[in-house]
mmCIF file of N, CA, C and O in Angstrom:
data_model
loop_
_atom_site.group_PDB
_atom_site.id
_atom_site.type_symbol
_atom_site.label_atom_id
_atom_site.label_comp_id
_atom_site.label_asym_id
_atom_site.label_seq_id
_atom_site.Cartn_x
_atom_site.Cartn_y
_atom_site.Cartn_z
ATOM 1 N N UNK A 1 -27.220 -53.008 12.588
ATOM 2 C CA UNK A 1 -27.392 -51.983 11.581
ATOM 3 C C UNK A 1 -28.324 -50.892 12.115
ATOM 4 O O UNK A 1 -29.316 -51.167 12.772
ATOM 5 N N UNK A 2 -28.015 -49.624 11.816
ATOM 6 C CA UNK A 2 -28.779 -48.471 12.288
ATOM 7 C C UNK A 2 -29.935 -48.200 11.342
ATOM 8 O O UNK A 2 -29.772 -48.160 10.134
ATOM 9 N N UNK A 3 -31.100 -48.010 11.925
ATOM 10 C CA UNK A 3 -32.276 -47.687 11.132
ATOM 11 C C UNK A 3 -32.249 -46.188 10.841
ATOM 12 O O UNK A 3 -32.427 -45.364 11.716
ATOM 13 N N UNK A 4 -32.010 -45.839 9.580
ATOM 14 C CA UNK A 4 -31.875 -44.425 9.193
ATOM 15 C C UNK A 4 -33.175 -43.648 9.398
ATOM 16 O O UNK A 4 -33.152 -42.462 9.709
ATOM 17 N N UNK A 5 -34.299 -44.241 9.216
ATOM 18 C CA UNK A 5 -35.577 -43.552 9.423
ATOM 19 C C UNK A 5 -35.745 -43.149 10.877
ATOM 20 O O UNK A 5 -36.235 -42.078 11.186
ATOM 21 N N UNK A 6 -35.316 -44.016 11.793
ATOM 22 C CA UNK A 6 -35.420 -43.723 13.212
ATOM 23 C C UNK A 6 -34.490 -42.568 13.578
ATOM 24 O O UNK A 6 -34.863 -41.672 14.343
ATOM 25 N N UNK A 7 -33.272 -42.548 13.033
ATOM 26 C CA UNK A 7 -32.322 -41.471 13.290
ATOM 27 C C UNK A 7 -32.863 -40.164 12.741
ATOM 28 O O UNK A 7 -32.842 -39.129 13.397
ATOM 29 N N UNK A 8 -33.375 -40.219 11.512
ATOM 30 C CA UNK A 8 -33.911 -39.022 10.880
ATOM 31 C C UNK A 8 -35.102 -38.474 11.670
ATOM 32 O O UNK A 8 -35.223 -37.283 11.891
ATOM 33 N N UNK A 9 -35.988 -39.331 12.111
ATOM 34 C CA UNK A 9 -37.155 -38.925 12.891
ATOM 35 C C UNK A 9 -36.717 -38.315 14.213
ATOM 36 O O UNK A 9 -37.250 -37.301 14.647
ATOM 37 N N UNK A 10 -35.746 -38.905 14.881
ATOM 38 C CA UNK A 10 -35.232 -38.371 16.140
ATOM 39 C C UNK A 10 -34.605 -37.012 15.958
ATOM 40 O O UNK A 10 -34.796 -36.100 16.771
ATOM 41 N N UNK A 11 -33.867 -36.830 14.877
ATOM 42 C CA UNK A 11 -33.231 -35.549 14.579
ATOM 43 C C UNK A 11 -34.282 -34.486 14.275
ATOM 44 O O UNK A 11 -34.207 -33.366 14.767
ATOM 45 N N UNK A 12 -35.305 -34.847 13.524
ATOM 46 C CA UNK A 12 -36.375 -33.908 13.209
ATOM 47 C C UNK A 12 -37.117 -33.484 14.467
ATOM 48 O O UNK A 12 -37.473 -32.320 14.624
ATOM 49 N N UNK A 13 -37.328 -34.415 15.370
ATOM 50 C CA UNK A 13 -37.988 -34.099 16.633
ATOM 51 C C UNK A 13 -37.167 -33.111 17.447
ATOM 52 O O UNK A 13 -37.699 -32.165 18.018
ATOM 53 N N UNK A 14 -35.837 -33.306 17.499
ATOM 54 C CA UNK A 14 -34.970 -32.389 18.238
ATOM 55 C C UNK A 14 -34.955 -31.007 17.602
ATOM 56 O O UNK A 14 -34.956 -29.995 18.308
ATOM 57 N N UNK A 15 -34.958 -30.963 16.290
ATOM 58 C CA UNK A 15 -34.980 -29.674 15.588
ATOM 59 C C UNK A 15 -36.285 -28.944 15.879
ATOM 60 O O UNK A 15 -36.285 -27.740 16.165
ATOM 61 N N UNK A 16 -37.399 -29.639 15.852
ATOM 62 C CA UNK A 16 -38.694 -29.018 16.154
ATOM 63 C C UNK A 16 -38.706 -28.464 17.575
ATOM 64 O O UNK A 16 -39.173 -27.349 17.809
ATOM 65 N N UNK A 17 -38.196 -29.242 18.535
ATOM 66 C CA UNK A 17 -38.149 -28.765 19.916
ATOM 67 C C UNK A 17 -37.220 -27.565 20.048
ATOM 68 O O UNK A 17 -37.515 -26.611 20.761
ATOM 69 N N UNK A 18 -36.104 -27.587 19.348
ATOM 70 C CA UNK A 18 -35.163 -26.455 19.405
ATOM 71 C C UNK A 18 -35.802 -25.190 18.851
ATOM 72 O O UNK A 18 -35.656 -24.108 19.424
ATOM 73 N N UNK A 19 -36.515 -25.317 17.751
ATOM 74 C CA UNK A 19 -37.190 -24.167 17.150
ATOM 75 C C UNK A 19 -38.279 -23.653 18.099
ATOM 76 O O UNK A 19 -38.424 -22.438 18.300
ATOM 77 N N UNK A 20 -39.016 -24.553 18.720
ATOM 78 C CA UNK A 20 -40.074 -24.152 19.649
ATOM 79 C C UNK A 20 -39.482 -23.428 20.861
ATOM 80 O O UNK A 20 -40.002 -22.396 21.292
ATOM 81 N N UNK A 21 -38.391 -23.922 21.400
ATOM 82 C CA UNK A 21 -37.741 -23.283 22.551
ATOM 83 C C UNK A 21 -37.191 -21.921 22.157
ATOM 84 O O UNK A 21 -37.348 -20.952 22.892
ATOM 85 N N UNK A 22 -36.576 -21.828 20.989
ATOM 86 C CA UNK A 22 -36.043 -20.554 20.510
ATOM 87 C C UNK A 22 -37.177 -19.534 20.324
ATOM 88 O O UNK A 22 -37.043 -18.366 20.705
ATOM 89 N N UNK A 23 -38.302 -19.970 19.780
ATOM 90 C CA UNK A 23 -39.445 -19.075 19.596
ATOM 91 C C UNK A 23 -39.971 -18.601 20.947
ATOM 92 O O UNK A 23 -40.280 -17.420 21.123
ATOM 93 N N UNK A 24 -40.046 -19.499 21.918
ATOM 94 C CA UNK A 24 -40.515 -19.138 23.248
ATOM 95 C C UNK A 24 -39.579 -18.125 23.907
ATOM 96 O O UNK A 24 -40.035 -17.135 24.493
ATOM 97 N N UNK A 25 -38.296 -18.331 23.784
ATOM 98 C CA UNK A 25 -37.321 -17.384 24.348
ATOM 99 C C UNK A 25 -37.463 -16.026 23.688
ATOM 100 O O UNK A 25 -37.451 -14.990 24.353
ATOM 101 N N UNK A 26 -37.628 -15.993 22.371
ATOM 102 C CA UNK A 26 -37.795 -14.736 21.643
ATOM 103 C C UNK A 26 -39.039 -13.998 22.114
ATOM 104 O O UNK A 26 -39.006 -12.787 22.344
ATOM 105 N N UNK A 27 -40.135 -14.717 22.293
ATOM 106 C CA UNK A 27 -41.377 -14.099 22.757
ATOM 107 C C UNK A 27 -41.206 -13.554 24.167
ATOM 108 O O UNK A 27 -41.640 -12.441 24.473
ATOM 109 N N UNK A 28 -40.558 -14.305 25.041
ATOM 110 C CA UNK A 28 -40.336 -13.844 26.415
ATOM 111 C C UNK A 28 -39.469 -12.595 26.454
ATOM 112 O O UNK A 28 -39.759 -11.656 27.197
ATOM 113 N N UNK A 29 -38.402 -12.561 25.668
ATOM 114 C CA UNK A 29 -37.527 -11.384 25.631
ATOM 115 C C UNK A 29 -38.303 -10.176 25.110
ATOM 116 O O UNK A 29 -38.217 -9.089 25.671
ATOM 117 N N UNK A 30 -39.114 -10.356 24.069
ATOM 118 C CA UNK A 30 -39.921 -9.262 23.534
ATOM 119 C C UNK A 30 -40.905 -8.766 24.596
ATOM 120 O O UNK A 30 -41.064 -7.568 24.787
ATOM 121 N N UNK A 31 -41.556 -9.684 25.301
ATOM 122 C CA UNK A 31 -42.538 -9.308 26.321
ATOM 123 C C UNK A 31 -41.871 -8.511 27.440
ATOM 124 O O UNK A 31 -42.382 -7.485 27.863
ATOM 125 N N UNK A 32 -40.730 -8.974 27.908
ATOM 126 C CA UNK A 32 -40.033 -8.275 28.989
ATOM 127 C C UNK A 32 -39.610 -6.890 28.525
ATOM 128 O O UNK A 32 -39.753 -5.906 29.239
ATOM 129 N N UNK A 33 -39.096 -6.787 27.305
ATOM 130 C CA UNK A 33 -38.665 -5.490 26.767
ATOM 131 C C UNK A 33 -39.848 -4.556 26.608
ATOM 132 O O UNK A 33 -39.785 -3.397 26.962
ATOM 133 N N UNK A 34 -40.958 -5.052 26.062
ATOM 134 C CA UNK A 34 -42.112 -4.181 25.817
ATOM 135 C C UNK A 34 -42.857 -3.850 27.104
ATOM 136 O O UNK A 34 -43.604 -2.886 27.151
ATOM 137 N N UNK A 35 -42.656 -4.617 28.140
ATOM 138 C CA UNK A 35 -43.333 -4.364 29.406
ATOM 139 C C UNK A 35 -42.538 -3.413 30.298
ATOM 140 O O UNK A 35 -42.903 -3.195 31.432
ATOM 141 N N UNK A 36 -41.448 -2.861 29.750
ATOM 142 C CA UNK A 36 -40.662 -1.915 30.535
ATOM 143 C C UNK A 36 -41.564 -0.777 30.972
ATOM 144 O O UNK A 36 -42.337 -0.238 30.194
ATOM 145 N N UNK A 37 -41.444 -0.416 32.200
ATOM 146 C CA UNK A 37 -42.383 0.526 32.801
ATOM 147 C C UNK A 37 -41.893 1.964 32.653
ATOM 148 O O UNK A 37 -40.768 2.286 33.002
ATOM 149 N N UNK A 38 -42.767 2.808 32.127
ATOM 150 C CA UNK A 38 -42.539 4.247 32.123
ATOM 151 C C UNK A 38 -43.210 4.804 33.366
ATOM 152 O O UNK A 38 -44.325 4.411 33.704
ATOM 153 N N UNK A 39 -42.541 5.703 34.032
ATOM 154 C CA UNK A 39 -43.118 6.350 35.206
ATOM 155 C C UNK A 39 -42.954 7.855 35.048
ATOM 156 O O UNK A 39 -42.227 8.322 34.171
ATOM 157 N N UNK A 40 -43.641 8.597 35.910
ATOM 158 C CA UNK A 40 -43.500 10.044 35.870
ATOM 159 C C UNK A 40 -43.403 10.590 37.280
ATOM 160 O O UNK A 40 -43.831 9.952 38.246
ATOM 161 N N UNK A 41 -42.832 11.767 37.365
ATOM 162 C CA UNK A 41 -42.723 12.491 38.619
ATOM 163 C C UNK A 41 -43.163 13.926 38.363
ATOM 164 O O UNK A 41 -42.715 14.535 37.392
ATOM 165 N N UNK A 42 -44.037 14.440 39.193
ATOM 166 C CA UNK A 42 -44.446 15.840 39.118
ATOM 167 C C UNK A 42 -43.590 16.609 40.117
ATOM 168 O O UNK A 42 -43.367 16.149 41.231
ATOM 169 N N UNK A 43 -43.077 17.748 39.692
ATOM 170 C CA UNK A 43 -42.219 18.541 40.574
ATOM 171 C C UNK A 43 -42.607 20.011 40.506
ATOM 172 O O UNK A 43 -43.239 20.457 39.544
ATOM 173 N N UNK A 44 -42.235 20.755 41.541
ATOM 174 C CA UNK A 44 -42.527 22.191 41.601
ATOM 175 C C UNK A 44 -41.506 22.967 40.793
ATOM 176 O O UNK A 44 -40.318 22.650 40.807
ATOM 177 N N UNK A 45 -42.014 23.959 40.064
ATOM 178 C CA UNK A 45 -41.165 24.924 39.346
ATOM 179 C C UNK A 45 -41.688 26.308 39.702
ATOM 180 O O UNK A 45 -42.624 26.432 40.472
ATOM 181 N N UNK A 46 -41.149 27.341 39.115
ATOM 182 C CA UNK A 46 -41.547 28.731 39.394
ATOM 183 C C UNK A 46 -43.065 28.894 39.450
ATOM 184 O O UNK A 46 -43.717 28.989 38.428
ATOM 185 N N UNK A 47 -43.606 28.940 40.640
ATOM 186 C CA UNK A 47 -45.037 29.180 40.868
ATOM 187 C C UNK A 47 -45.934 28.207 40.110
ATOM 188 O O UNK A 47 -46.968 28.576 39.574
ATOM 189 N N UNK A 48 -45.529 26.964 40.024
ATOM 190 C CA UNK A 48 -46.349 25.972 39.354
ATOM 191 C C UNK A 48 -45.708 24.596 39.395
ATOM 192 O O UNK A 48 -44.929 24.291 40.301
ATOM 193 N N UNK A 49 -46.033 23.783 38.378
ATOM 194 C CA UNK A 49 -45.573 22.398 38.352
ATOM 195 C C UNK A 49 -45.117 21.993 36.955
ATOM 196 O O UNK A 49 -45.606 22.493 35.946
ATOM 197 N N UNK A 50 -44.203 21.056 36.930
ATOM 198 C CA UNK A 50 -43.751 20.415 35.712
ATOM 199 C C UNK A 50 -43.723 18.920 35.950
ATOM 200 O O UNK A 50 -44.125 18.443 37.012
ATOM 201 N N UNK A 51 -43.255 18.165 34.965
ATOM 202 C CA UNK A 51 -43.165 16.714 35.142
ATOM 203 C C UNK A 51 -41.959 16.180 34.397
ATOM 204 O O UNK A 51 -41.409 16.821 33.501
ATOM 205 N N UNK A 52 -41.538 14.993 34.815
ATOM 206 C CA UNK A 52 -40.512 14.284 34.063
ATOM 207 C C UNK A 52 -40.961 12.838 33.886
ATOM 208 O O UNK A 52 -41.688 12.293 34.708
ATOM 209 N N UNK A 53 -40.534 12.247 32.769
ATOM 210 C CA UNK A 53 -40.877 10.872 32.423
ATOM 211 C C UNK A 53 -39.602 10.050 32.504
ATOM 212 O O UNK A 53 -38.569 10.438 31.960
ATOM 213 N N UNK A 54 -39.697 8.899 33.179
ATOM 214 C CA UNK A 54 -38.554 8.007 33.302
ATOM 215 C C UNK A 54 -38.909 6.627 32.748
ATOM 216 O O UNK A 54 -40.066 6.226 32.747
ATOM 217 N N UNK A 55 -37.879 5.926 32.334
ATOM 218 C CA UNK A 55 -37.986 4.499 32.014
ATOM 219 C C UNK A 55 -36.909 3.842 32.850
ATOM 220 O O UNK A 55 -35.719 4.016 32.588
ATOM 221 N N UNK A 56 -37.339 3.146 33.882
ATOM 222 C CA UNK A 56 -36.376 2.636 34.854
ATOM 223 C C UNK A 56 -35.770 3.819 35.575
ATOM 224 O O UNK A 56 -36.477 4.696 36.057
ATOM 225 N N UNK A 57 -34.457 3.889 35.602
ATOM 226 C CA UNK A 57 -33.789 5.008 36.262
ATOM 227 C C UNK A 57 -33.377 6.105 35.280
ATOM 228 O O UNK A 57 -32.854 7.134 35.681
ATOM 229 N N UNK A 58 -33.640 5.885 33.999
ATOM 230 C CA UNK A 58 -33.244 6.848 32.976
ATOM 231 C C UNK A 58 -34.345 7.887 32.753
ATOM 232 O O UNK A 58 -35.488 7.550 32.461
ATOM 233 N N UNK A 59 -33.983 9.160 32.889
ATOM 234 C CA UNK A 59 -34.930 10.253 32.634
ATOM 235 C C UNK A 59 -34.983 10.480 31.123
ATOM 236 O O UNK A 59 -33.965 10.732 30.484
ATOM 237 N N UNK A 60 -36.192 10.403 30.565
ATOM 238 C CA UNK A 60 -36.374 10.576 29.122
ATOM 239 C C UNK A 60 -36.864 11.966 28.751
ATOM 240 O O UNK A 60 -36.482 12.515 27.722
ATOM 241 N N UNK A 61 -37.764 12.518 29.561
ATOM 242 C CA UNK A 61 -38.380 13.811 29.245
ATOM 243 C C UNK A 61 -38.419 14.653 30.512
ATOM 244 O O UNK A 61 -38.844 14.170 31.559
ATOM 245 N N UNK A 62 -38.009 15.907 30.396
ATOM 246 C CA UNK A 62 -38.168 16.878 31.479
ATOM 247 C C UNK A 62 -39.016 18.007 30.909
ATOM 248 O O UNK A 62 -38.624 18.662 29.949
ATOM 249 N N UNK A 63 -40.194 18.207 31.480
ATOM 250 C CA UNK A 63 -41.137 19.202 30.962
ATOM 251 C C UNK A 63 -41.489 20.173 32.088
ATOM 252 O O UNK A 63 -42.364 19.905 32.892
ATOM 253 N N UNK A 64 -40.798 21.296 32.123
ATOM 254 C CA UNK A 64 -40.997 22.273 33.182
ATOM 255 C C UNK A 64 -42.025 23.333 32.857
ATOM 256 O O UNK A 64 -42.231 24.255 33.645
ATOM 257 N N UNK A 65 -42.676 23.219 31.709
ATOM 258 C CA UNK A 65 -43.689 24.194 31.303
ATOM 259 C C UNK A 65 -44.753 23.479 30.476
ATOM 260 O O UNK A 65 -44.567 22.341 30.047
ATOM 261 N N UNK A 66 -45.863 24.162 30.252
ATOM 262 C CA UNK A 66 -46.976 23.568 29.503
ATOM 263 C C UNK A 66 -46.617 23.553 28.017
ATOM 264 O O UNK A 66 -46.396 24.610 27.418
ATOM 265 N N UNK A 67 -46.556 22.368 27.420
ATOM 266 C CA UNK A 67 -46.256 22.321 25.988
ATOM 267 C C UNK A 67 -47.382 22.971 25.185
ATOM 268 O O UNK A 67 -48.531 22.966 25.616
ATOM 269 N N UNK A 68 -47.054 23.519 24.063
ATOM 270 C CA UNK A 68 -47.943 24.189 23.096
ATOM 271 C C UNK A 68 -48.367 25.588 23.516
ATOM 272 O O UNK A 68 -48.960 26.291 22.719
ATOM 273 N N UNK A 69 -48.087 26.014 24.736
ATOM 274 C CA UNK A 69 -48.447 27.375 25.145
ATOM 275 C C UNK A 69 -47.217 28.282 25.065
ATOM 276 O O UNK A 69 -46.101 27.846 25.347
ATOM 277 N N UNK A 70 -47.438 29.550 24.705
ATOM 278 C CA UNK A 70 -46.298 30.471 24.626
ATOM 279 C C UNK A 70 -45.803 30.872 26.017
ATOM 280 O O UNK A 70 -46.476 30.652 27.020
ATOM 281 N N UNK A 71 -44.638 31.443 26.057
ATOM 282 C CA UNK A 71 -44.077 32.056 27.266
ATOM 283 C C UNK A 71 -43.667 31.072 28.360
ATOM 284 O O UNK A 71 -43.485 31.476 29.497
ATOM 285 N N UNK A 72 -43.530 29.810 28.042
ATOM 286 C CA UNK A 72 -42.999 28.834 29.002
ATOM 287 C C UNK A 72 -43.697 28.890 30.359
ATOM 288 O O UNK A 72 -43.072 29.030 31.399
ATOM 289 N N UNK A 73 -45.001 28.787 30.354
ATOM 290 C CA UNK A 73 -45.791 28.821 31.584
ATOM 291 C C UNK A 73 -45.834 27.433 32.220
ATOM 292 O O UNK A 73 -46.115 26.455 31.543
ATOM 293 N N UNK A 74 -45.594 27.348 33.542
ATOM 294 C CA UNK A 74 -45.730 26.046 34.208
ATOM 295 C C UNK A 74 -47.213 25.721 34.407
ATOM 296 O O UNK A 74 -48.073 26.593 34.292
ATOM 297 N N UNK A 75 -47.505 24.471 34.701
ATOM 298 C CA UNK A 75 -48.869 24.092 35.060
ATOM 299 C C UNK A 75 -49.194 24.760 36.399
ATOM 300 O O UNK A 75 -48.393 24.721 37.327
ATOM 301 N N UNK A 76 -50.361 25.361 36.504
ATOM 302 C CA UNK A 76 -50.739 26.035 37.748
ATOM 303 C C UNK A 76 -51.147 25.043 38.831
ATOM 304 O O UNK A 76 -51.037 25.334 40.022
ATOM 305 N N UNK A 77 -51.643 23.885 38.411
ATOM 306 C CA UNK A 77 -52.116 22.889 39.369
ATOM 307 C C UNK A 77 -51.354 21.577 39.174
ATOM 308 O O UNK A 77 -51.119 21.146 38.043
ATOM 309 N N UNK A 78 -51.018 20.958 40.276
ATOM 310 C CA UNK A 78 -50.306 19.675 40.258
ATOM 311 C C UNK A 78 -51.114 18.629 39.489
ATOM 312 O O UNK A 78 -50.563 17.812 38.756
ATOM 313 N N UNK A 79 -52.429 18.671 39.639
ATOM 314 C CA UNK A 79 -53.336 17.733 38.969
ATOM 315 C C UNK A 79 -53.162 17.795 37.447
ATOM 316 O O UNK A 79 -53.130 16.766 36.777
ATOM 317 N N UNK A 80 -53.025 18.999 36.903
ATOM 318 C CA UNK A 80 -52.879 19.150 35.454
ATOM 319 C C UNK A 80 -51.537 18.605 34.965
ATOM 320 O O UNK A 80 -51.468 17.955 33.919
ATOM 321 N N UNK A 81 -50.485 18.862 35.722
ATOM 322 C CA UNK A 81 -49.170 18.322 35.352
ATOM 323 C C UNK A 81 -49.211 16.799 35.379
ATOM 324 O O UNK A 81 -48.670 16.126 34.496
ATOM 325 N N UNK A 82 -49.883 16.255 36.373
ATOM 326 C CA UNK A 82 -50.008 14.804 36.498
ATOM 327 C C UNK A 82 -50.807 14.210 35.339
ATOM 328 O O UNK A 82 -50.424 13.181 34.766
ATOM 329 N N UNK A 83 -51.893 14.849 34.952
ATOM 330 C CA UNK A 83 -52.704 14.363 33.829
ATOM 331 C C UNK A 83 -51.908 14.397 32.524
ATOM 332 O O UNK A 83 -51.998 13.471 31.715
ATOM 333 N N UNK A 84 -51.151 15.461 32.321
ATOM 334 C CA UNK A 84 -50.326 15.559 31.113
ATOM 335 C C UNK A 84 -49.276 14.449 31.102
ATOM 336 O O UNK A 84 -49.064 13.784 30.078
ATOM 337 N N UNK A 85 -48.631 14.230 32.230
ATOM 338 C CA UNK A 85 -47.609 13.184 32.322
ATOM 339 C C UNK A 85 -48.214 11.809 32.077
ATOM 340 O O UNK A 85 -47.621 10.978 31.373
ATOM 341 N N UNK A 86 -49.394 11.561 32.622
ATOM 342 C CA UNK A 86 -50.069 10.273 32.407
ATOM 343 C C UNK A 86 -50.360 10.052 30.934
ATOM 344 O O UNK A 86 -50.204 8.934 30.418
ATOM 345 N N UNK A 87 -50.767 11.093 30.236
ATOM 346 C CA UNK A 87 -51.054 10.980 28.808
ATOM 347 C C UNK A 87 -49.783 10.690 28.016
ATOM 348 O O UNK A 87 -49.780 9.871 27.097
ATOM 349 N N UNK A 88 -48.691 11.331 28.383
ATOM 350 C CA UNK A 88 -47.412 11.074 27.714
ATOM 351 C C UNK A 88 -46.988 9.621 27.934
ATOM 352 O O UNK A 88 -46.558 8.934 27.006
ATOM 353 N N UNK A 89 -47.118 9.126 29.159
ATOM 354 C CA UNK A 89 -46.765 7.739 29.470
ATOM 355 C C UNK A 89 -47.636 6.782 28.659
ATOM 356 O O UNK A 89 -47.145 5.799 28.096
ATOM 357 N N UNK A 90 -48.922 7.079 28.568
ATOM 358 C CA UNK A 90 -49.829 6.252 27.774
ATOM 359 C C UNK A 90 -49.392 6.202 26.309
ATOM 360 O O UNK A 90 -49.378 5.138 25.690
ATOM 361 N N UNK A 91 -49.007 7.339 25.761
ATOM 362 C CA UNK A 91 -48.542 7.384 24.373
ATOM 363 C C UNK A 91 -47.263 6.569 24.202
ATOM 364 O O UNK A 91 -47.108 5.826 23.233
ATOM 365 N N UNK A 92 -46.334 6.701 25.132
ATOM 366 C CA UNK A 92 -45.096 5.924 25.051
ATOM 367 C C UNK A 92 -45.381 4.425 25.109
ATOM 368 O O UNK A 92 -44.793 3.647 24.354
ATOM 369 N N UNK A 93 -46.278 4.031 25.984
ATOM 370 C CA UNK A 93 -46.631 2.612 26.093
ATOM 371 C C UNK A 93 -47.284 2.087 24.825
ATOM 372 O O UNK A 93 -47.165 0.908 24.508
ATOM 373 N N UNK A 94 -47.972 2.964 24.094
ATOM 374 C CA UNK A 94 -48.620 2.587 22.834
ATOM 375 C C UNK A 94 -47.724 2.821 21.622
ATOM 376 O O UNK A 94 -48.198 2.794 20.493
ATOM 377 N N UNK A 95 -46.434 3.097 21.897
ATOM 378 C CA UNK A 95 -45.435 3.309 20.835
ATOM 379 C C UNK A 95 -45.809 4.478 19.924
ATOM 380 O O UNK A 95 -45.604 4.453 18.720
ATOM 381 N N UNK A 96 -46.393 5.522 20.528
ATOM 382 C CA UNK A 96 -46.745 6.736 19.793
ATOM 383 C C UNK A 96 -45.757 7.837 20.144
ATOM 384 O O UNK A 96 -45.061 7.772 21.160
ATOM 385 N N UNK A 97 -45.712 8.860 19.311
ATOM 386 C CA UNK A 97 -44.899 10.038 19.604
ATOM 387 C C UNK A 97 -45.479 10.683 20.861
ATOM 388 O O UNK A 97 -46.690 10.923 20.931
ATOM 389 N N UNK A 98 -44.647 10.984 21.864
ATOM 390 C CA UNK A 98 -45.177 11.465 23.141
ATOM 391 C C UNK A 98 -45.520 12.951 23.194
ATOM 392 O O UNK A 98 -45.721 13.500 24.264
ATOM 393 N N UNK A 99 -45.616 13.598 22.056
ATOM 394 C CA UNK A 99 -45.966 15.020 22.037
ATOM 395 C C UNK A 99 -47.455 15.194 22.331
ATOM 396 O O UNK A 99 -48.284 14.384 21.929
ATOM 397 N N UNK A 100 -47.768 16.273 23.041
ATOM 398 C CA UNK A 100 -49.163 16.593 23.345
ATOM 399 C C UNK A 100 -49.652 17.694 22.400
ATOM 400 O O UNK A 100 -48.928 18.658 22.142
ATOM 401 N N UNK A 101 -50.871 17.554 21.920
ATOM 402 C CA UNK A 101 -51.439 18.542 21.000
ATOM 403 C C UNK A 101 -52.083 19.677 21.789
ATOM 404 O O UNK A 101 -52.335 19.573 22.988
ATOM 405 N N UNK A 102 -52.395 20.762 21.067
ATOM 406 C CA UNK A 102 -53.101 21.887 21.694
ATOM 407 C C UNK A 102 -54.451 21.437 22.257
ATOM 408 O O UNK A 102 -54.852 21.865 23.326
ATOM 409 N N UNK A 103 -55.127 20.580 21.535
ATOM 410 C CA UNK A 103 -56.436 20.087 21.983
ATOM 411 C C UNK A 103 -56.290 19.267 23.268
ATOM 412 O O UNK A 103 -57.078 19.424 24.203
ATOM 413 N N UNK A 104 -55.289 18.395 23.322
ATOM 414 C CA UNK A 104 -55.066 17.581 24.527
ATOM 415 C C UNK A 104 -54.753 18.468 25.734
ATOM 416 O O UNK A 104 -55.285 18.258 26.833
ATOM 417 N N UNK A 105 -53.911 19.492 25.526
ATOM 418 C CA UNK A 105 -53.580 20.412 26.597
ATOM 419 C C UNK A 105 -54.824 21.192 27.046
ATOM 420 O O UNK A 105 -55.086 21.351 28.241
ATOM 421 N N UNK A 106 -55.639 21.634 26.087
ATOM 422 C CA UNK A 106 -56.863 22.369 26.424
ATOM 423 C C UNK A 106 -57.805 21.486 27.250
ATOM 424 O O UNK A 106 -58.402 21.957 28.228
ATOM 425 N N UNK A 107 -57.915 20.214 26.878
ATOM 426 C CA UNK A 107 -58.763 19.289 27.653
ATOM 427 C C UNK A 107 -58.240 19.109 29.071
ATOM 428 O O UNK A 107 -59.024 19.083 30.027
ATOM 429 N N UNK A 108 -56.947 19.001 29.215
ATOM 430 C CA UNK A 108 -56.348 18.838 30.547
ATOM 431 C C UNK A 108 -56.579 20.090 31.396
ATOM 432 O O UNK A 108 -56.997 19.999 32.558
ATOM 433 N N UNK A 109 -56.348 21.251 30.814
ATOM 434 C CA UNK A 109 -56.473 22.501 31.578
ATOM 435 C C UNK A 109 -57.920 22.835 31.925
ATOM 436 O O UNK A 109 -58.171 23.586 32.861
ATOM 437 N N UNK A 110 -58.874 22.285 31.163
ATOM 438 C CA UNK A 110 -60.276 22.585 31.451
ATOM 439 C C UNK A 110 -60.899 21.582 32.421
ATOM 440 O O UNK A 110 -62.050 21.729 32.803
ATOM 441 N N UNK A 111 -60.134 20.579 32.825
ATOM 442 C CA UNK A 111 -60.705 19.558 33.730
ATOM 443 C C UNK A 111 -60.594 19.967 35.183
ATOM 444 O O UNK A 111 -59.884 20.833 35.575
#
């Protein structure tokens, strides 16, 4: 005769392990997805610099001029374009809107 308590206990143990494995897989998939790397490239444009933001091989943002300034002026220094791109990447990694404010641009240009 089969002991029903033993069968029930064995089944409950398997269900608990299945749930634990499923939770672990879900956490790993989330971690891999959220750890996707954003990168940037600074490039030369008309008498200055711009930048682009990529995620893997996909280009997400192409910024050939200083955001928030009129007349589509490029960054005069490669360093400033790089700082702006780094800030955008930081915002993307923090799940924030990647737009730069006038204050952020002023801080970058004054450094």
